[in-house]
Amino acid sequence: NRVWLGTEHGGVVMFDEQRKHFRRYNTSNTPGMHSDIVWTVSSTADGAIWFGTPFEGLHRLDVDGRVTRYMPRAGDPRSLPGVGVAQSIVTPDGSLWLGIKGNGVARWTGHDFERVPDRALASPLINGFSVEGDGTLWISTTRGVSVRRPDGSWAAAPWADAGMPDTILHVLLRDRQGLYWFDVPQGLGRENHG
């Protein structure tokens, strides 16, 4: 029940459960940290805190305070795809998904990274994620939104395939009536069932 924040030059900050104290984790006080610029923070069910940096890869802060760093390895398709981890999200099944600056999307498997094929995405330039309760993962790219369905299938341009004339930049949310709300070039968009 703690709040974790990524900062521009202060590393990762944790606001404690009592909402009284901040604890900073940075390169000067946390062995294994390689950057104080943190773009994204997510937590997984095992209690680990994952944080992405612009130039120093992905870091995992374990509950015991140990930090593990993940970086790309030349010739290893199961390594982190790039050094710039700009987005992260955990889906209902516990999977950690990462948006890699200019290098698409990858999923942490528990021991390495499974890269999403380029053909599954509208663009490798990832702007954000959103997830639904059933595990549907929406991936916002510079060329439109892509989706990973709960059954593991992908669609690079699901709304274009459905005949929607506008470019959907991001699926913001699905409301109580089941309608989708979008970020579109013109501003805010909403799904219209006919």
Coordinates of N, CA and C in Angstrom, one line a residue, residues 104-186:
G104 N 9.7 -1.0 -29.8 CA 8.5 -1.8 -29.7 C 8.2 -2.2 -28.2
V105 N 7.6 -3.4 -28.1 CA 7.1 -3.9 -26.8 C 7.7 -5.2 -26.5
A106 N 7.9 -5.4 -25.2 CA 8.4 -6.7 -24.7 C 7.7 -7.1 -23.4
R107 N 7.6 -8.4 -23.2 CA 7.0 -8.9 -21.9 C 8.0 -9.7 -21.1
W108 N 8.1 -9.4 -19.8 CA 9.0 -10.1 -18.9 C 8.4 -11.5 -18.7
T109 N 9.2 -12.6 -19.0 CA 8.7 -13.9 -18.8 C 9.0 -14.6 -17.5
G110 N 9.7 -13.9 -16.6 CA 10.1 -14.4 -15.3 C 11.6 -14.7 -15.3
H111 N 12.2 -14.8 -16.5 CA 13.7 -15.0 -16.6 C 14.3 -14.2 -17.8
D112 N 13.5 -13.8 -18.8 CA 14.0 -13.1 -19.9 C 12.8 -12.3 -20.5
F113 N 13.0 -11.8 -21.7 CA 12.0 -10.9 -22.4 C 11.6 -11.5 -23.7
E114 N 10.3 -11.5 -23.8 CA 9.6 -12.0 -25.1 C 9.3 -10.7 -25.9
R115 N 9.9 -10.6 -27.0 CA 9.6 -9.4 -27.9 C 8.4 -9.6 -28.7
V116 N 7.6 -8.5 -28.8 CA 6.4 -8.5 -29.7 C 6.9 -8.3 -31.1
P117 N 6.4 -9.2 -32.0 CA 6.8 -9.0 -33.4 C 6.4 -7.6 -34.0
D118 N 7.2 -7.0 -34.8 CA 6.9 -5.7 -35.4 C 5.6 -5.7 -36.1
R119 N 5.2 -6.8 -36.8 CA 4.0 -6.8 -37.6 C 2.7 -6.7 -36.7
A120 N 2.9 -7.0 -35.4 CA 1.8 -6.9 -34.4 C 1.5 -5.5 -34.0
L121 N 2.4 -4.5 -34.3 CA 2.2 -3.2 -33.8 C 2.1 -2.2 -35.0
A122 N 1.3 -1.1 -34.8 CA 1.2 -0.1 -35.8 C 2.5 0.6 -36.0
S123 N 3.3 0.7 -35.0 CA 4.6 1.4 -35.1 C 5.4 0.9 -33.9
P124 N 6.8 0.9 -34.0 CA 7.6 0.5 -32.8 C 7.8 1.7 -31.9
L125 N 7.2 2.8 -32.2 CA 7.3 4.0 -31.3 C 6.1 4.0 -30.4
I126 N 6.3 3.6 -29.1 CA 5.2 3.4 -28.2 C 5.0 4.6 -27.3
N127 N 3.8 5.0 -27.2 CA 3.4 6.2 -26.4 C 2.8 5.9 -25.1
G128 N 2.2 4.7 -25.0 CA 1.5 4.3 -23.7 C 0.8 3.0 -23.8
F129 N 0.3 2.6 -22.7 CA -0.5 1.3 -22.5 C -1.8 1.7 -21.8
S130 N -2.8 0.8 -22.0 CA -3.9 0.8 -21.1 C -4.4 -0.7 -21.1
V131 N -5.0 -1.1 -20.0 CA -5.4 -2.5 -19.9 C -6.8 -2.6 -19.4
E132 N -7.6 -3.6 -19.9 CA -8.9 -3.9 -19.4 C -8.9 -5.0 -18.4
G133 N -9.9 -5.1 -17.6 CA -10.0 -6.2 -16.6 C -9.9 -7.6 -17.1
D134 N -10.3 -7.8 -18.4 CA -10.2 -9.2 -19.0 C -8.8 -9.4 -19.5
G135 N -7.8 -8.5 -19.4 CA -6.5 -8.7 -19.9 C -6.2 -8.1 -21.3
T136 N -7.2 -7.5 -21.9 CA -7.0 -6.8 -23.2 C -6.0 -5.7 -23.0
L137 N -4.9 -5.7 -23.7 CA -3.8 -4.7 -23.6 C -3.8 -3.8 -24.9
W138 N -4.1 -2.5 -24.6 CA -4.0 -1.6 -25.7 C -2.7 -0.9 -25.7
I139 N -2.1 -0.8 -26.9 CA -0.8 -0.2 -27.1 C -0.9 1.0 -28.0
S140 N -0.6 2.2 -27.4 CA -0.6 3.4 -28.1 C 0.7 3.6 -28.9
T141 N 0.6 3.9 -30.2 CA 1.9 4.1 -30.9 C 1.7 5.5 -31.7
T142 N 2.7 5.9 -32.3 CA 2.7 7.1 -33.1 C 1.8 7.0 -34.3
R143 N 1.5 5.8 -34.7 CA 0.7 5.6 -35.9 C -0.6 4.9 -35.7
G144 N -1.1 5.0 -34.4 CA -2.4 4.4 -34.1 C -2.2 3.4 -33.0
V145 N -3.4 2.8 -32.6 CA -3.4 1.9 -31.5 C -3.4 0.4 -32.0
S146 N -2.7 -0.4 -31.2 CA -2.7 -1.9 -31.5 C -3.2 -2.6 -30.3
V147 N -3.6 -3.8 -30.4 CA -4.2 -4.5 -29.3 C -3.7 -6.0 -29.2
R148 N -3.5 -6.4 -27.9 CA -3.3 -7.8 -27.6 C -4.5 -8.3 -26.9
R149 N -5.2 -9.3 -27.4 CA -6.4 -9.9 -26.8 C -6.0 -10.9 -25.7
P150 N -7.0 -11.2 -24.9 CA -6.7 -12.1 -23.8 C -6.3 -13.5 -24.3
D151 N -6.7 -13.9 -25.5 CA -6.3 -15.2 -26.1 C -4.9 -15.2 -26.7
G152 N -4.2 -14.0 -26.6 CA -2.8 -13.9 -27.1 C -2.8 -13.5 -28.6
S153 N -3.9 -13.2 -29.2 CA -3.9 -12.8 -30.6 C -3.6 -11.2 -30.6
W154 N -3.1 -10.8 -31.7 CA -2.7 -9.4 -31.9 C -3.4 -8.8 -33.1
A155 N -3.7 -7.5 -33.0 CA -4.2 -6.7 -34.2 C -3.4 -5.4 -34.2
A156 N -2.8 -5.1 -35.3 CA -1.9 -3.9 -35.4 C -2.8 -2.7 -35.6
A157 N -4.0 -2.8 -36.2 CA -4.9 -1.7 -36.4 C -6.3 -2.1 -36.2
P158 N -6.7 -2.4 -35.0 CA -8.1 -3.0 -34.8 C -9.2 -2.1 -35.2
W159 N -9.1 -0.8 -35.0 CA -10.2 0.2 -35.3 C -10.2 0.4 -36.8
A160 N -9.1 0.5 -37.4 CA -9.1 0.7 -38.9 C -9.7 -0.6 -39.5
D161 N -9.4 -1.8 -39.0 CA -10.0 -3.0 -39.5 C -11.5 -3.0 -39.3
A162 N -12.0 -2.3 -38.3 CA -13.4 -2.2 -38.1 C -14.1 -1.1 -38.9
G163 N -13.3 -0.4 -39.7 CA -13.9 0.6 -40.5 C -14.0 2.0 -39.9
M164 N -13.3 2.3 -38.8 CA -13.3 3.6 -38.2 C -12.4 4.5 -39.1
P165 N -12.9 5.7 -39.5 CA -12.2 6.5 -40.4 C -11.1 7.3 -39.7
D166 N -11.1 7.6 -38.4 CA -10.1 8.4 -37.8 C -9.0 7.5 -37.2
T167 N -7.8 8.1 -37.1 CA -6.7 7.4 -36.4 C -6.9 7.5 -34.9
I168 N -6.9 6.3 -34.3 CA -7.0 6.2 -32.8 C -5.6 6.2 -32.3
L169 N -5.2 7.3 -31.5 CA -3.9 7.3 -31.0 C -3.7 6.6 -29.7
H170 N -4.8 6.5 -28.9 CA -4.7 5.8 -27.6 C -6.1 5.5 -27.1
V171 N -6.3 4.3 -26.6 CA -7.5 3.9 -25.9 C -7.4 4.4 -24.5
L172 N -8.2 5.4 -24.1 CA -8.1 6.0 -22.8 C -8.8 5.1 -21.7
L173 N -10.0 4.7 -22.0 CA -10.7 3.8 -21.1 C -12.0 3.3 -21.8
R174 N -12.6 2.3 -21.1 CA -13.8 1.7 -21.5 C -14.8 2.0 -20.3
D175 N -15.9 2.7 -20.7 CA -16.8 3.1 -19.6 C -17.8 2.0 -19.1
R176 N -18.6 2.3 -18.2 CA -19.5 1.3 -17.6 C -20.5 0.8 -18.6
Q177 N -20.8 1.5 -19.7 CA -21.7 1.0 -20.7 C -21.0 0.2 -21.8
G178 N -19.6 0.1 -21.6 CA -18.8 -0.7 -22.6 C -18.3 0.1 -23.8
L179 N -18.5 1.4 -23.8 CA -18.0 2.2 -24.9 C -16.6 2.6 -24.6
Y180 N -15.8 2.7 -25.7 CA -14.4 3.1 -25.6 C -14.3 4.6 -25.8
W181 N -13.4 5.2 -25.1 CA -13.0 6.6 -25.2 C -11.6 6.7 -25.7
F182 N -11.3 7.6 -26.7 CA -10.1 7.6 -27.4 C -9.4 8.9 -27.4
D183 N -8.1 8.9 -27.6 CA -7.3 10.1 -27.9 C -7.2 10.0 -29.5
V184 N -7.7 11.0 -30.1 CA -7.7 11.1 -31.6 C -7.0 12.5 -32.0
P185 N -6.6 12.6 -33.2 CA -5.9 13.9 -33.6 C -6.8 15.1 -33.4
Q186 N -8.1 15.0 -33.4 CA -9.0 16.1 -33.3 C -9.3 16.4 -31.8

